[in-house]
């Protein structure tokens, strides 16, 4: 793979020209990517930078995947307007296992060095922490745009958040990173890594940032917290359906960042979304998954059918409060949202719209309740 290929689609490569020099030297580089397991799944936004790491891997360089089991306890403040809630150690451990297995749908596991930063942070004493803290200044940290904006609006910035960029930088020290990858929101952290490496007497890494993939709404960045994501571990039918909801204007961006070797979209938007949906599902679920997911989508939405594998749920007899059923069993976000769906005709039983808030359980026995386009459940009434 050429140097031009490795630089393709990058937004920033800092300092200019240095990566080209290191590649020209012919020495395999240690290319680092850190991910914090703050949620159970990774999504297509993560796949953009993971794909770039795979390109370095295929070019003969060492891919170093850092699972931030300790940085996750702090939470990356990048792009945040408020302090992140802390995640428990148990959740982080469970998420870390999921992240690694899902990352290996993109990376070659046999050629990936996987490290957890708990290796060096779990037993770090005060003296090493003091040394790390002494490598930078509060003034530097508060120049970050997100910190500066919060300070200007008199919104809190915790001391713990100020430590996060230093922790990410220290990962680069411990791993002797030559290159660190990240999204465009990570440039400050990556550049701070250079300074901290130099403070410890090491060679400064090159920072390479990739574009941030928009979410399925086409407006905000793809994120679990905003619900506009496509998870790499989701069922192929779910992935395909979400791809079909992407706005037409974002199609070219999705192709360019996720499937740069594919022809750019030039046909009808619906056809191009279908092609993208097949590519996504086959990338993460294997050959044939795309065609099956597309057939499922057509049966569900074009032909107004019901899925073959509708989940069955058991309810008690008597009166059923539909908003509670929709939230508890069909995954609707809230009871107020469920009431709106009922009022607007978005809930049906065997295809017939239902608007009543309370119904007799007997009338639901064996029938399929549908909420919106994607939520189904077959009701069984227990005694």
Tab-separated table of C-alpha atoms in Angstrom:
chain	number	residue	atom	x	y	z
A	1	UNK	CA	0.000	0.000	0.000
A	2	UNK	CA	1.410	3.379	-1.043
A	3	UNK	CA	2.014	6.410	1.144
A	4	UNK	CA	-0.689	8.190	-0.813
A	5	UNK	CA	-3.178	5.453	0.103
A	6	UNK	CA	-2.280	5.697	3.796
A	7	UNK	CA	-2.837	9.457	3.725
A	8	UNK	CA	-6.089	9.212	1.762
A	9	UNK	CA	-9.171	10.790	3.381
A	10	UNK	CA	-7.154	12.080	6.362
A	11	UNK	CA	-8.210	15.533	7.560
A	12	UNK	CA	-5.050	16.435	9.508
A	13	UNK	CA	-1.590	14.874	9.485
A	14	UNK	CA	0.623	16.759	11.923
A	15	UNK	CA	3.377	17.820	11.652
A	16	UNK	CA	3.207	18.121	7.837
A	17	UNK	CA	5.612	15.845	5.971
A	18	UNK	CA	6.767	13.883	9.010
A	19	UNK	CA	4.676	10.774	8.335
A	20	UNK	CA	5.977	10.637	4.775
A	21	UNK	CA	9.543	10.764	6.122
A	22	UNK	CA	8.924	7.915	8.552
A	23	UNK	CA	7.265	5.786	5.909
A	24	UNK	CA	10.129	6.430	3.487
A	25	UNK	CA	12.614	5.168	6.106
A	26	UNK	CA	11.125	1.691	5.655
A	27	UNK	CA	10.867	0.851	9.376
A	28	UNK	CA	7.561	-0.702	10.494
A	29	UNK	CA	5.700	1.914	12.543
A	30	UNK	CA	3.712	1.430	15.726
A	31	UNK	CA	0.284	2.866	14.894
A	32	UNK	CA	-1.964	3.424	17.887
A	33	UNK	CA	-5.727	3.763	18.198
A	34	UNK	CA	-7.437	4.075	21.567
A	35	UNK	CA	-11.102	3.248	22.233
A	36	UNK	CA	-12.905	3.713	25.540
A	37	UNK	CA	-15.467	0.971	26.279
A	38	UNK	CA	-18.141	3.293	27.695
A	39	UNK	CA	-20.971	1.501	25.816
A	40	UNK	CA	-21.570	-2.108	24.722
A	41	UNK	CA	-21.114	-1.627	20.984
A	42	UNK	CA	-18.970	0.107	18.413
A	43	UNK	CA	-20.648	1.661	15.387
A	44	UNK	CA	-19.839	2.641	11.816
A	45	UNK	CA	-18.298	5.897	13.030
A	46	UNK	CA	-15.640	3.837	14.810
A	47	UNK	CA	-15.264	1.741	11.659
A	48	UNK	CA	-13.875	4.747	9.756
A	49	UNK	CA	-10.760	5.053	11.911
A	50	UNK	CA	-10.518	1.286	12.452
A	51	UNK	CA	-10.470	0.933	8.677
A	52	UNK	CA	-7.530	3.331	8.485
A	53	UNK	CA	-5.726	1.295	11.155
A	54	UNK	CA	-6.338	-1.822	9.049
A	55	UNK	CA	-4.736	-0.056	6.068
A	56	UNK	CA	-1.576	0.555	8.100
A	57	UNK	CA	-1.734	-3.071	9.242
A	58	UNK	CA	-1.962	-4.313	5.650
A	59	UNK	CA	1.025	-2.114	4.747
A	60	UNK	CA	3.171	-4.024	7.247
A	61	UNK	CA	2.968	-1.724	10.259
A	62	UNK	CA	2.054	-2.736	13.819
A	63	UNK	CA	-1.560	-1.970	14.735
A	64	UNK	CA	-1.867	-1.208	18.445
A	65	UNK	CA	-5.449	-1.195	19.723
A	66	UNK	CA	-5.711	0.342	23.187
A	67	UNK	CA	-8.805	-0.631	25.154
A	68	UNK	CA	-9.133	2.272	27.577
A	69	UNK	CA	-10.427	0.437	30.611
A	70	UNK	CA	-9.048	3.237	32.826
A	71	UNK	CA	-9.595	6.255	30.594
A	72	UNK	CA	-13.211	5.052	30.301
A	73	UNK	CA	-13.585	5.668	34.036
A	74	UNK	CA	-12.889	9.350	33.413
A	75	UNK	CA	-14.673	9.748	30.074
A	76	UNK	CA	-13.319	11.613	27.061
A	77	UNK	CA	-14.451	15.257	27.278
A	78	UNK	CA	-13.867	15.855	23.559
A	79	UNK	CA	-16.870	17.590	22.041
A	80	UNK	CA	-18.800	17.455	25.302
A	81	UNK	CA	-20.785	20.361	26.721
A	82	UNK	CA	-21.023	18.745	30.158
A	83	UNK	CA	-19.215	16.195	32.309
A	84	UNK	CA	-19.764	12.576	31.292
A	85	UNK	CA	-21.400	10.279	33.846
A	86	UNK	CA	-18.975	7.712	35.234
A	87	UNK	CA	-19.270	4.105	34.085
A	88	UNK	CA	-18.843	1.274	36.593
A	89	UNK	CA	-15.840	-1.039	36.449
A	90	UNK	CA	-18.172	-4.001	35.804
A	91	UNK	CA	-19.776	-2.292	32.795
A	92	UNK	CA	-16.388	-1.298	31.420
A	93	UNK	CA	-15.106	-4.867	31.639
A	94	UNK	CA	-18.153	-6.269	29.842
A	95	UNK	CA	-17.960	-3.563	27.182
A	96	UNK	CA	-14.228	-4.117	26.677
A	97	UNK	CA	-14.788	-7.717	25.635
A	98	UNK	CA	-17.473	-6.647	23.167
A	99	UNK	CA	-15.335	-3.844	21.721
A	100	UNK	CA	-12.431	-6.161	21.055
A	101	UNK	CA	-14.492	-8.839	19.324
A	102	UNK	CA	-16.294	-6.252	17.190
A	103	UNK	CA	-13.050	-4.452	16.298
A	104	UNK	CA	-11.752	-7.765	14.956
A	105	UNK	CA	-14.462	-7.716	12.298
A	106	UNK	CA	-12.266	-4.993	10.744
A	107	UNK	CA	-8.757	-5.654	12.061
A	108	UNK	CA	-6.726	-8.822	11.585
A	109	UNK	CA	-6.598	-10.265	15.129
A	110	UNK	CA	-3.398	-12.191	14.414
A	111	UNK	CA	-1.585	-8.956	13.556
A	112	UNK	CA	-3.087	-6.697	16.218
A	113	UNK	CA	-1.401	-5.815	19.503
A	114	UNK	CA	-4.212	-5.325	22.018
A	115	UNK	CA	-3.392	-3.479	25.232
A	116	UNK	CA	-5.426	-2.164	28.148
A	117	UNK	CA	-4.253	1.020	29.791
A	118	UNK	CA	-5.069	-0.462	33.154
A	119	UNK	CA	-1.687	-2.184	32.709
A	120	UNK	CA	0.015	1.081	33.705
A	121	UNK	CA	-2.723	3.114	35.383
A	122	UNK	CA	-4.087	0.543	37.845
A	123	UNK	CA	-0.997	0.667	40.041
A	124	UNK	CA	0.201	4.189	39.260
A	125	UNK	CA	1.234	5.934	42.465
A	126	UNK	CA	1.247	9.622	43.272
A	127	UNK	CA	4.870	10.225	42.296
A	128	UNK	CA	4.402	9.016	38.665
A	129	UNK	CA	1.109	10.932	38.527
A	130	UNK	CA	2.860	14.108	39.707
A	131	UNK	CA	5.467	13.678	36.965
A	132	UNK	CA	2.758	13.230	34.338
A	133	UNK	CA	0.801	16.252	35.592
A	134	UNK	CA	3.975	18.338	35.434
A	135	UNK	CA	4.374	17.836	31.677
A	136	UNK	CA	1.666	20.365	30.782
A	137	UNK	CA	-0.137	23.430	32.133
A	138	UNK	CA	-3.728	24.262	32.987
A	139	UNK	CA	-3.469	27.090	30.466
A	140	UNK	CA	-2.788	24.567	27.685
A	141	UNK	CA	-5.669	22.352	28.687
A	142	UNK	CA	-8.146	25.217	28.941
A	143	UNK	CA	-7.336	26.259	25.378
A	144	UNK	CA	-9.294	23.231	24.216
A	145	UNK	CA	-12.412	24.504	22.493
A	146	UNK	CA	-14.856	22.432	24.544
A	147	UNK	CA	-13.245	23.437	27.835
A	148	UNK	CA	-13.015	27.086	26.772
A	149	UNK	CA	-16.678	27.182	25.774
A	150	UNK	CA	-17.779	25.665	29.062
A	151	UNK	CA	-15.636	28.071	31.048
A	152	UNK	CA	-17.050	31.031	29.109
A	153	UNK	CA	-20.601	29.848	29.871
A	154	UNK	CA	-19.747	29.198	33.525
A	155	UNK	CA	-20.421	25.463	33.094
A	156	UNK	CA	-18.313	23.141	35.229
A	157	UNK	CA	-15.100	21.476	34.061
A	158	UNK	CA	-13.960	18.827	36.516
A	159	UNK	CA	-10.331	18.283	37.466
A	160	UNK	CA	-10.829	14.679	36.402
A	161	UNK	CA	-11.656	15.809	32.863
A	162	UNK	CA	-8.453	17.853	32.737
A	163	UNK	CA	-6.539	14.667	33.491
A	164	UNK	CA	-8.067	12.727	30.568
A	165	UNK	CA	-5.878	14.177	27.758
A	166	UNK	CA	-2.802	13.476	29.885
A	167	UNK	CA	-3.878	9.868	30.369
A	168	UNK	CA	-4.353	9.397	26.624
A	169	UNK	CA	-0.950	10.987	26.038
A	170	UNK	CA	0.677	8.705	28.603
A	171	UNK	CA	-0.673	5.704	26.674
A	172	UNK	CA	1.498	6.874	23.771
A	173	UNK	CA	4.521	7.091	26.079
A	174	UNK	CA	4.026	3.559	27.364
A	175	UNK	CA	3.419	2.131	23.891
A	176	UNK	CA	6.180	4.068	22.120
A	177	UNK	CA	3.670	5.109	19.458
A	178	UNK	CA	4.952	6.418	16.125
A	179	UNK	CA	1.491	7.390	14.871
A	180	UNK	CA	-1.802	7.928	16.666
A	181	UNK	CA	-5.139	7.855	14.857
A	182	UNK	CA	-8.388	9.533	15.859
A	183	UNK	CA	-11.374	11.537	14.695
A	184	UNK	CA	-11.083	15.254	14.047
A	185	UNK	CA	-12.291	15.931	17.591
A	186	UNK	CA	-9.173	14.169	18.887
A	187	UNK	CA	-6.534	16.468	17.391
A	188	UNK	CA	-5.844	18.276	20.679
A	189	UNK	CA	-5.353	14.988	22.543
A	190	UNK	CA	-3.124	13.568	19.813
A	191	UNK	CA	-0.941	16.662	19.677
A	192	UNK	CA	-0.643	16.716	23.464
A	193	UNK	CA	0.592	13.144	23.162
A	194	UNK	CA	3.517	14.457	21.129
A	195	UNK	CA	4.480	16.917	23.867
A	196	UNK	CA	4.207	14.378	26.662
A	197	UNK	CA	6.287	11.825	24.738
A	198	UNK	CA	9.000	14.439	24.323
A	199	UNK	CA	8.806	15.354	28.025
A	200	UNK	CA	9.568	11.694	28.785
A	201	UNK	CA	12.527	11.698	26.398
A	202	UNK	CA	10.844	9.801	23.576
A	203	UNK	CA	10.256	10.512	19.909
A	204	UNK	CA	7.036	12.444	19.261
A	205	UNK	CA	4.243	10.659	17.435
A	206	UNK	CA	2.543	11.823	14.249
A	207	UNK	CA	-1.126	12.744	14.653
A	208	UNK	CA	-3.528	11.585	11.920
A	209	UNK	CA	-7.215	12.447	12.134
A	210	UNK	CA	-10.076	11.056	10.073
A	211	UNK	CA	-13.452	12.646	9.290
A	212	UNK	CA	-16.327	12.029	11.673
A	213	UNK	CA	-19.151	10.035	10.104
A	214	UNK	CA	-22.590	11.658	10.395
A	215	UNK	CA	-25.379	9.709	12.006
A	216	UNK	CA	-28.443	8.315	10.304
A	217	UNK	CA	-30.140	11.684	10.820
A	218	UNK	CA	-27.503	13.289	8.581
A	219	UNK	CA	-27.006	16.145	11.038
A	220	UNK	CA	-25.208	15.097	14.208
A	221	UNK	CA	-22.178	12.849	14.496
A	222	UNK	CA	-22.961	9.150	14.761
A	223	UNK	CA	-23.385	8.330	18.447
A	224	UNK	CA	-25.048	5.800	20.710
A	225	UNK	CA	-26.166	8.597	23.040
A	226	UNK	CA	-28.201	10.304	20.300
A	227	UNK	CA	-29.569	7.048	18.875
A	228	UNK	CA	-28.462	7.844	15.294
A	229	UNK	CA	-25.952	5.012	15.014
A	230	UNK	CA	-25.537	1.755	13.093
A	231	UNK	CA	-23.807	-0.787	15.321
A	232	UNK	CA	-21.310	-3.188	13.778
A	233	UNK	CA	-22.692	-5.982	15.962
A	234	UNK	CA	-26.349	-5.372	15.180
A	235	UNK	CA	-28.421	-7.888	13.238
A	236	UNK	CA	-28.096	-7.533	9.455
A	237	UNK	CA	-31.798	-6.679	9.141
A	238	UNK	CA	-31.362	-3.838	11.642
A	239	UNK	CA	-28.246	-2.563	9.878
A	240	UNK	CA	-29.917	-2.604	6.470
A	241	UNK	CA	-33.022	-0.826	7.753
A	242	UNK	CA	-30.950	1.908	9.366
A	243	UNK	CA	-28.918	2.447	6.190
A	244	UNK	CA	-32.178	2.972	4.297
A	245	UNK	CA	-33.019	5.837	6.667
A	246	UNK	CA	-29.845	7.814	5.856
A	247	UNK	CA	-30.615	11.112	4.034
A	248	UNK	CA	-29.795	11.093	0.326
A	249	UNK	CA	-27.326	13.969	0.729
A	250	UNK	CA	-25.038	11.870	2.942
A	251	UNK	CA	-24.684	8.880	0.609
A	252	UNK	CA	-21.418	10.022	-0.984
A	253	UNK	CA	-19.848	10.594	2.439
A	254	UNK	CA	-20.766	7.119	3.669
A	255	UNK	CA	-19.335	5.484	0.564
A	256	UNK	CA	-16.144	7.550	0.678
A	257	UNK	CA	-15.402	6.860	4.342
A	258	UNK	CA	-16.575	3.261	4.659
A	259	UNK	CA	-16.093	1.767	1.167
A	260	UNK	CA	-13.565	3.922	-0.694
A	261	UNK	CA	-12.792	1.116	-3.162
A	262	UNK	CA	-16.422	0.965	-4.304
A	263	UNK	CA	-17.753	3.132	-7.159
A	264	UNK	CA	-19.102	6.448	-5.884
A	265	UNK	CA	-22.904	6.656	-5.816
A	266	UNK	CA	-24.271	7.884	-9.132
A	267	UNK	CA	-27.627	6.151	-9.530
A	268	UNK	CA	-31.020	6.674	-7.923
A	269	UNK	CA	-30.645	7.363	-4.171
A	270	UNK	CA	-32.834	4.403	-3.244
A	271	UNK	CA	-30.714	2.022	-5.312
A	272	UNK	CA	-27.498	3.445	-3.852
A	273	UNK	CA	-28.814	3.047	-0.298
A	274	UNK	CA	-29.702	-0.543	-1.036
A	275	UNK	CA	-26.193	-1.150	-2.375
A	276	UNK	CA	-24.709	0.473	0.731
A	277	UNK	CA	-26.996	-1.583	2.965
A	278	UNK	CA	-25.823	-4.795	1.316
A	279	UNK	CA	-22.175	-3.745	1.633
A	280	UNK	CA	-22.525	-2.945	5.329
A	281	UNK	CA	-24.316	-6.149	6.255
A	282	UNK	CA	-21.955	-8.341	4.224
A	283	UNK	CA	-18.906	-6.641	5.740
A	284	UNK	CA	-19.976	-7.620	9.240
A	285	UNK	CA	-22.100	-10.732	8.630
A	286	UNK	CA	-20.602	-12.411	5.584
A	287	UNK	CA	-21.627	-13.198	2.028
A	288	UNK	CA	-25.358	-13.473	1.432
A	289	UNK	CA	-26.310	-11.401	4.488
A	290	UNK	CA	-27.014	-8.362	2.327
A	291	UNK	CA	-29.490	-10.095	0.050
A	292	UNK	CA	-31.311	-11.661	3.004
A	293	UNK	CA	-31.483	-8.339	4.853
A	294	UNK	CA	-32.795	-6.592	1.744
A	295	UNK	CA	-35.489	-9.237	1.255
A	296	UNK	CA	-36.488	-8.860	4.907
A	297	UNK	CA	-36.693	-5.077	4.469
A	298	UNK	CA	-38.909	-5.394	1.390
A	299	UNK	CA	-41.198	-7.879	3.064
A	300	UNK	CA	-41.515	-5.593	6.061
A	301	UNK	CA	-41.878	-2.186	4.461
A	302	UNK	CA	-42.558	-2.449	0.757
A	303	UNK	CA	-44.899	-5.437	1.040
A	304	UNK	CA	-46.140	-4.464	4.528
A	305	UNK	CA	-45.492	-7.925	5.894
A	306	UNK	CA	-44.597	-9.191	9.338
A	307	UNK	CA	-41.170	-10.656	10.194
A	308	UNK	CA	-40.899	-14.434	10.251
A	309	UNK	CA	-39.231	-14.446	13.667
A	310	UNK	CA	-41.510	-12.188	15.738
A	311	UNK	CA	-40.558	-12.314	19.408
A	312	UNK	CA	-43.266	-13.616	21.720
A	313	UNK	CA	-43.983	-11.881	25.029
A	314	UNK	CA	-46.173	-13.076	27.860
A	315	UNK	CA	-48.567	-10.727	29.656
A	316	UNK	CA	-51.109	-11.181	32.412
A	317	UNK	CA	-54.832	-11.239	31.725
A	318	UNK	CA	-57.133	-8.360	32.518
A	319	UNK	CA	-56.689	-4.802	31.323
A	320	UNK	CA	-53.494	-3.930	29.467
A	321	UNK	CA	-52.163	-0.388	29.660
A	322	UNK	CA	-50.807	-0.020	26.129
A	323	UNK	CA	-48.166	2.676	26.845
A	324	UNK	CA	-46.659	0.403	29.498
A	325	UNK	CA	-46.707	-2.587	27.114
A	326	UNK	CA	-45.041	-0.587	24.352
A	327	UNK	CA	-42.271	0.622	26.657
A	328	UNK	CA	-41.673	-2.624	28.555
A	329	UNK	CA	-41.979	-5.130	25.716
A	330	UNK	CA	-41.460	-3.302	22.405
A	331	UNK	CA	-38.698	-0.895	23.393
A	332	UNK	CA	-40.503	2.417	22.863
A	333	UNK	CA	-38.507	5.112	24.626
A	334	UNK	CA	-41.105	6.462	27.065
A	335	UNK	CA	-44.778	6.273	27.946
A	336	UNK	CA	-45.353	9.784	26.618
A	337	UNK	CA	-43.829	8.719	23.297
A	338	UNK	CA	-46.033	5.609	23.326
A	339	UNK	CA	-49.152	7.730	23.877
A	340	UNK	CA	-48.224	9.940	20.932
A	341	UNK	CA	-47.755	6.861	18.745
A	342	UNK	CA	-51.200	5.619	19.762
A	343	UNK	CA	-52.828	8.979	19.044
A	344	UNK	CA	-51.112	9.258	15.653
A	345	UNK	CA	-52.026	5.754	14.496
A	346	UNK	CA	-48.490	4.418	14.812
A	347	UNK	CA	-49.572	1.306	16.771
A	348	UNK	CA	-51.420	-1.623	15.239
A	349	UNK	CA	-52.609	-5.102	16.161
A	350	UNK	CA	-52.446	-7.521	13.234
A	351	UNK	CA	-52.345	-4.495	10.939
A	352	UNK	CA	-55.351	-2.716	12.467
A	353	UNK	CA	-54.590	0.673	14.096
A	354	UNK	CA	-55.124	0.865	17.838
A	355	UNK	CA	-55.640	4.169	19.650
A	356	UNK	CA	-57.056	3.013	22.972
A	357	UNK	CA	-54.787	3.499	25.975
A	358	UNK	CA	-56.283	0.519	27.825
A	359	UNK	CA	-57.398	-2.695	26.121
A	360	UNK	CA	-58.627	-6.126	27.193
A	361	UNK	CA	-55.704	-8.581	27.235
A	362	UNK	CA	-57.913	-11.286	25.685
A	363	UNK	CA	-58.198	-9.243	22.485
A	364	UNK	CA	-54.411	-9.413	22.052
A	365	UNK	CA	-53.922	-13.163	22.488
A	366	UNK	CA	-51.830	-14.602	19.647
A	367	UNK	CA	-51.811	-11.317	17.747
A	368	UNK	CA	-48.860	-9.188	16.630
A	369	UNK	CA	-48.536	-5.716	18.089
A	370	UNK	CA	-46.538	-3.326	15.935
A	371	UNK	CA	-45.147	0.018	17.123
A	372	UNK	CA	-43.758	2.243	14.372
A	373	UNK	CA	-41.888	0.558	11.545
A	374	UNK	CA	-39.516	-1.797	13.305
A	375	UNK	CA	-40.946	-2.979	16.622
A	376	UNK	CA	-43.030	-6.173	16.754
A	377	UNK	CA	-44.181	-8.567	19.441
A	378	UNK	CA	-46.618	-11.479	19.422
A	379	UNK	CA	-48.703	-11.430	22.578
A	380	UNK	CA	-49.392	-14.501	24.710
A	381	UNK	CA	-51.753	-14.051	27.630
A	382	UNK	CA	-50.934	-16.103	30.698
A	383	UNK	CA	-53.407	-16.998	33.381
